[in-house]
């Protein structure tokens, strides 16, 4: 079965702090895809990044960085020098193919609050 | 390009009523899916489709039906609404399960 665990339900930081959001996944697939999405208070879901299982290179995009480690089945997301606008719920997601089914499943999300 | 369009945005139903949530995309995406979002539960997959004429169940399919007669449309039907179906519903589409998903704005459904 596919499963995504985001153990941190809520995180609160002060502006300019660095913060890491954890994501641990389970799958029997050898080929799978991992995603992060952001849901700001306005409610829409915004795509942040996609990573396939064969690409373990870490990625940096501005203040955002992602650390993919197959050995620990983790795909963690770090925001450097957090800002109030980063306040949102962040979802990690996994897409795999098992037993003829192709599902994109999400974790329960981590609510990040950045205080001024 | 409208992207993914969901209607309605808000709906109140009485227990036992039926309704259809509409979802349409204009990006020629093959993969479409419905999720419900409840506090503390994240996004849970209801049903999904990998192409016209093909649908499959997700994690929480009971009480919901779907069909995919065209590439563009993927309606979600509530057959007999129950208070437990009070939720925010999101429709999503992508080229395949491997690519970025685009989401509709959501439908906030209340069943009383």
Coordinates of C-alpha atoms in Angstrom, one line a residue:
Chain A
X1 CA 0.0 0.0 0.0
X2 CA 1.0 3.6 -0.5
X3 CA 1.2 5.9 2.4
X4 CA 2.5 9.3 3.2
X5 CA 3.2 10.4 6.8
X6 CA 3.6 14.0 7.8
X7 CA 4.2 13.6 11.5
X8 CA 4.2 17.4 12.3
X9 CA 0.7 18.5 12.5
X10 CA 1.5 22.2 13.3
X11 CA 4.6 24.2 13.4
X12 CA 5.0 27.8 14.6
X13 CA 8.1 29.8 14.0
X14 CA 9.2 33.4 14.1
X15 CA 10.0 35.2 10.9
X16 CA 13.5 34.6 9.5
X17 CA 13.8 31.3 11.2
X18 CA 14.6 28.2 9.1
X19 CA 12.0 25.4 9.3
X20 CA 11.9 21.8 8.0
X21 CA 8.8 20.0 7.2
X22 CA 9.1 16.2 7.3
X23 CA 7.6 13.7 4.9
X24 CA 8.0 9.9 5.1
X25 CA 6.5 7.7 2.5
X26 CA 5.8 4.0 2.0
X27 CA 5.5 2.2 -1.3
X28 CA 6.5 -1.1 -3.0
X29 CA 6.9 0.6 -6.3
X30 CA 10.4 1.0 -7.8
X31 CA 9.2 3.9 -9.9
X32 CA 7.3 6.5 -8.0
X33 CA 6.9 10.3 -7.8
X34 CA 6.9 12.6 -4.9
X35 CA 5.3 16.0 -4.7
X36 CA 4.9 19.0 -2.3
X37 CA 1.9 21.3 -2.5
X38 CA 1.1 24.5 -0.6
X39 CA -2.4 25.5 0.6
X40 CA -2.4 29.1 1.7
X41 CA -5.2 30.5 3.9
X42 CA -7.2 31.3 0.7
X43 CA -7.7 27.6 0.2
X44 CA -6.3 26.9 -3.3
X45 CA -3.7 24.1 -3.8
X46 CA -0.4 25.2 -5.3
X47 CA 2.2 22.8 -6.8
X48 CA 5.7 23.3 -5.4
X49 CA 7.9 20.4 -6.6
X50 CA 8.0 17.0 -8.2
X51 CA 10.7 14.4 -7.8
X52 CA 10.9 10.9 -9.3
X53 CA 12.3 8.0 -7.5
X54 CA 15.5 7.8 -9.6
X55 CA 16.5 11.3 -9.0
X56 CA 17.9 11.8 -5.5
X57 CA 19.5 15.1 -6.1
X58 CA 18.5 17.7 -3.7
X59 CA 16.9 20.8 -5.1
X60 CA 16.9 24.4 -4.2
X61 CA 14.6 27.1 -5.4
X62 CA 15.1 30.4 -3.7
X63 CA 14.4 30.0 0.0
X64 CA 12.9 26.5 -0.6
X65 CA 15.0 23.3 -0.7
X66 CA 14.1 19.7 -0.7
X67 CA 16.0 16.7 0.6
X68 CA 15.1 13.3 -1.0
X69 CA 16.6 10.3 0.7
X70 CA 15.5 6.9 -0.6
X71 CA 17.4 5.1 2.2
X72 CA 15.1 6.6 4.8
X73 CA 12.1 7.0 2.5
X74 CA 12.0 10.7 3.2
X75 CA 11.4 13.8 1.2
X76 CA 11.8 16.7 3.5
X77 CA 11.1 20.4 2.7
X78 CA 13.1 23.3 4.2
X79 CA 12.2 26.9 4.1
X80 CA 15.1 29.2 4.8
X81 CA 14.6 32.6 6.4
X82 CA 10.8 32.1 6.7
X83 CA 8.4 34.9 5.9
X84 CA 4.9 35.5 7.0
X85 CA 3.7 34.7 3.5
X86 CA 5.0 31.2 4.0
X87 CA 2.2 30.6 6.4
X88 CA 0.1 27.8 4.9
X89 CA -0.7 24.1 5.1
X90 CA 1.9 22.0 3.2
X91 CA 1.1 18.6 1.8
X92 CA 3.5 15.9 0.7
X93 CA 2.1 13.5 -1.9
X94 CA 3.1 10.2 -3.5
X95 CA 2.1 8.8 -6.8
X96 CA 2.7 5.1 -7.5
X97 CA 1.5 2.2 -9.6
X98 CA 0.5 -0.9 -7.7
X99 CA -1.7 -3.8 -8.7
X100 CA -3.2 -2.0 -11.7
X101 CA -4.1 1.1 -9.7
X102 CA -2.5 4.5 -10.2
X103 CA -3.1 6.7 -7.2
X104 CA -1.9 10.1 -6.0
X105 CA -2.1 10.0 -2.2
X106 CA -1.5 12.8 0.2
X107 CA -0.3 13.1 3.7
X108 CA -2.4 14.9 6.3
X109 CA -0.5 18.1 5.9
X110 CA 1.6 20.3 8.2
X111 CA 0.2 23.7 9.1
X112 CA 3.0 26.2 9.2
X113 CA 2.5 29.6 11.0
X114 CA 5.2 32.2 10.6
X115 CA 4.8 34.9 13.1
X116 CA 6.2 38.4 12.6
Chain B
X1 CA -7.2 28.6 -20.4
X2 CA -9.6 28.2 -17.5
X3 CA -7.7 25.3 -16.0
X4 CA -9.8 23.2 -13.6
X5 CA -13.3 24.5 -13.0
X6 CA -15.4 23.2 -10.2
X7 CA -19.0 24.1 -9.6
X8 CA -20.7 25.0 -7.3
X9 CA -18.4 26.7 -4.8
X10 CA -20.8 26.3 -1.9
X11 CA -23.7 23.9 -1.4
X12 CA -26.0 23.0 1.5
X13 CA -27.9 19.8 1.2
X14 CA -30.4 18.0 3.4
X15 CA -29.7 14.5 4.5
X16 CA -30.9 12.1 1.8
X17 CA -30.7 14.5 -1.1
X18 CA -28.6 13.8 -4.1
X19 CA -26.4 16.1 -6.1
X20 CA -23.6 16.3 -8.6
X21 CA -20.4 18.2 -8.2
X22 CA -19.1 19.3 -11.6
X23 CA -15.5 19.3 -12.7
X24 CA -14.2 20.3 -16.0
X25 CA -10.7 20.9 -17.4
X26 CA -9.5 22.3 -20.6
X27 CA -5.9 21.1 -20.6
X28 CA -6.5 17.8 -22.3
X29 CA -5.4 15.9 -19.2
X30 CA -5.9 12.2 -19.0
X31 CA -5.7 11.8 -15.2
X32 CA -8.5 13.3 -13.1
X33 CA -9.4 12.8 -9.4
X34 CA -11.6 13.8 -6.6
X35 CA -10.5 14.5 -3.0
X36 CA -12.2 15.5 0.1
X37 CA -10.5 17.6 2.7
X38 CA -11.5 17.3 6.4
X39 CA -9.8 18.9 9.4
X40 CA -6.8 16.9 10.5
X41 CA -7.3 14.3 7.7
X42 CA -5.5 15.9 4.8
X43 CA -6.7 15.2 1.3
X44 CA -8.3 11.8 0.9
X45 CA -8.8 10.3 -2.6
X46 CA -12.4 9.5 -3.4
X47 CA -12.3 8.3 -7.0
X48 CA -9.9 8.8 -9.9
X49 CA -9.8 8.3 -13.7
X50 CA -6.8 7.6 -15.9
X51 CA -8.8 8.4 -19.1
X52 CA -12.2 8.6 -20.7
X53 CA -14.3 5.5 -19.8
X54 CA -12.0 4.4 -17.0
X55 CA -12.6 5.1 -13.3
X56 CA -11.4 3.5 -10.1
X57 CA -11.9 3.8 -6.4
X58 CA -9.7 5.7 -4.1
X59 CA -9.4 5.6 -0.3
X60 CA -13.0 6.7 0.6
X61 CA -15.3 5.9 -2.3
X62 CA -18.4 4.9 -0.3
X63 CA -21.4 7.1 -1.0
X64 CA -20.0 8.6 -4.2
X65 CA -20.2 7.7 -7.8
X66 CA -18.2 9.0 -10.8
X67 CA -18.2 8.6 -14.5
X68 CA -15.8 9.8 -17.2
X69 CA -17.6 10.0 -20.6
X70 CA -15.3 12.7 -22.0
X71 CA -11.7 13.7 -21.3
X72 CA -12.8 17.1 -20.1
X73 CA -15.5 16.2 -17.5
X74 CA -15.4 14.2 -14.3
X75 CA -18.5 14.7 -12.2
X76 CA -18.9 13.4 -8.7
X77 CA -22.3 12.2 -7.6
X78 CA -23.5 12.0 -4.1
X79 CA -26.4 9.5 -4.2
X80 CA -27.9 10.1 -0.8
X81 CA -26.2 12.8 1.2
X82 CA -25.2 12.2 4.8
X83 CA -23.8 14.6 7.4
X84 CA -20.5 12.7 7.3
X85 CA -20.1 13.9 3.7
X86 CA -19.8 17.5 5.0
X87 CA -16.4 18.5 3.6
X88 CA -14.5 20.5 1.1
X89 CA -14.2 18.7 -2.2
X90 CA -11.3 19.3 -4.7
X91 CA -11.1 18.1 -8.2
X92 CA -7.7 17.7 -9.8
X93 CA -6.3 16.9 -13.2
X94 CA -2.9 16.1 -14.6
X95 CA -1.4 14.7 -17.8
X96 CA -0.6 11.5 -16.0
X97 CA -0.2 10.5 -12.4
X98 CA 3.5 11.3 -12.8
X99 CA 3.0 15.0 -13.5
X100 CA 2.0 18.1 -11.6
X101 CA -1.7 18.1 -10.6
X102 CA -3.9 21.2 -11.1
X103 CA -6.7 21.7 -8.6
X104 CA -10.0 23.4 -8.8
X105 CA -11.0 26.0 -6.3
X106 CA -12.9 23.5 -4.2
X107 CA -16.6 23.0 -3.2
X108 CA -17.6 23.5 0.3
X109 CA -20.5 21.1 1.0
X110 CA -22.6 21.1 4.1
X111 CA -25.1 18.3 4.7
X112 CA -27.7 19.1 7.4

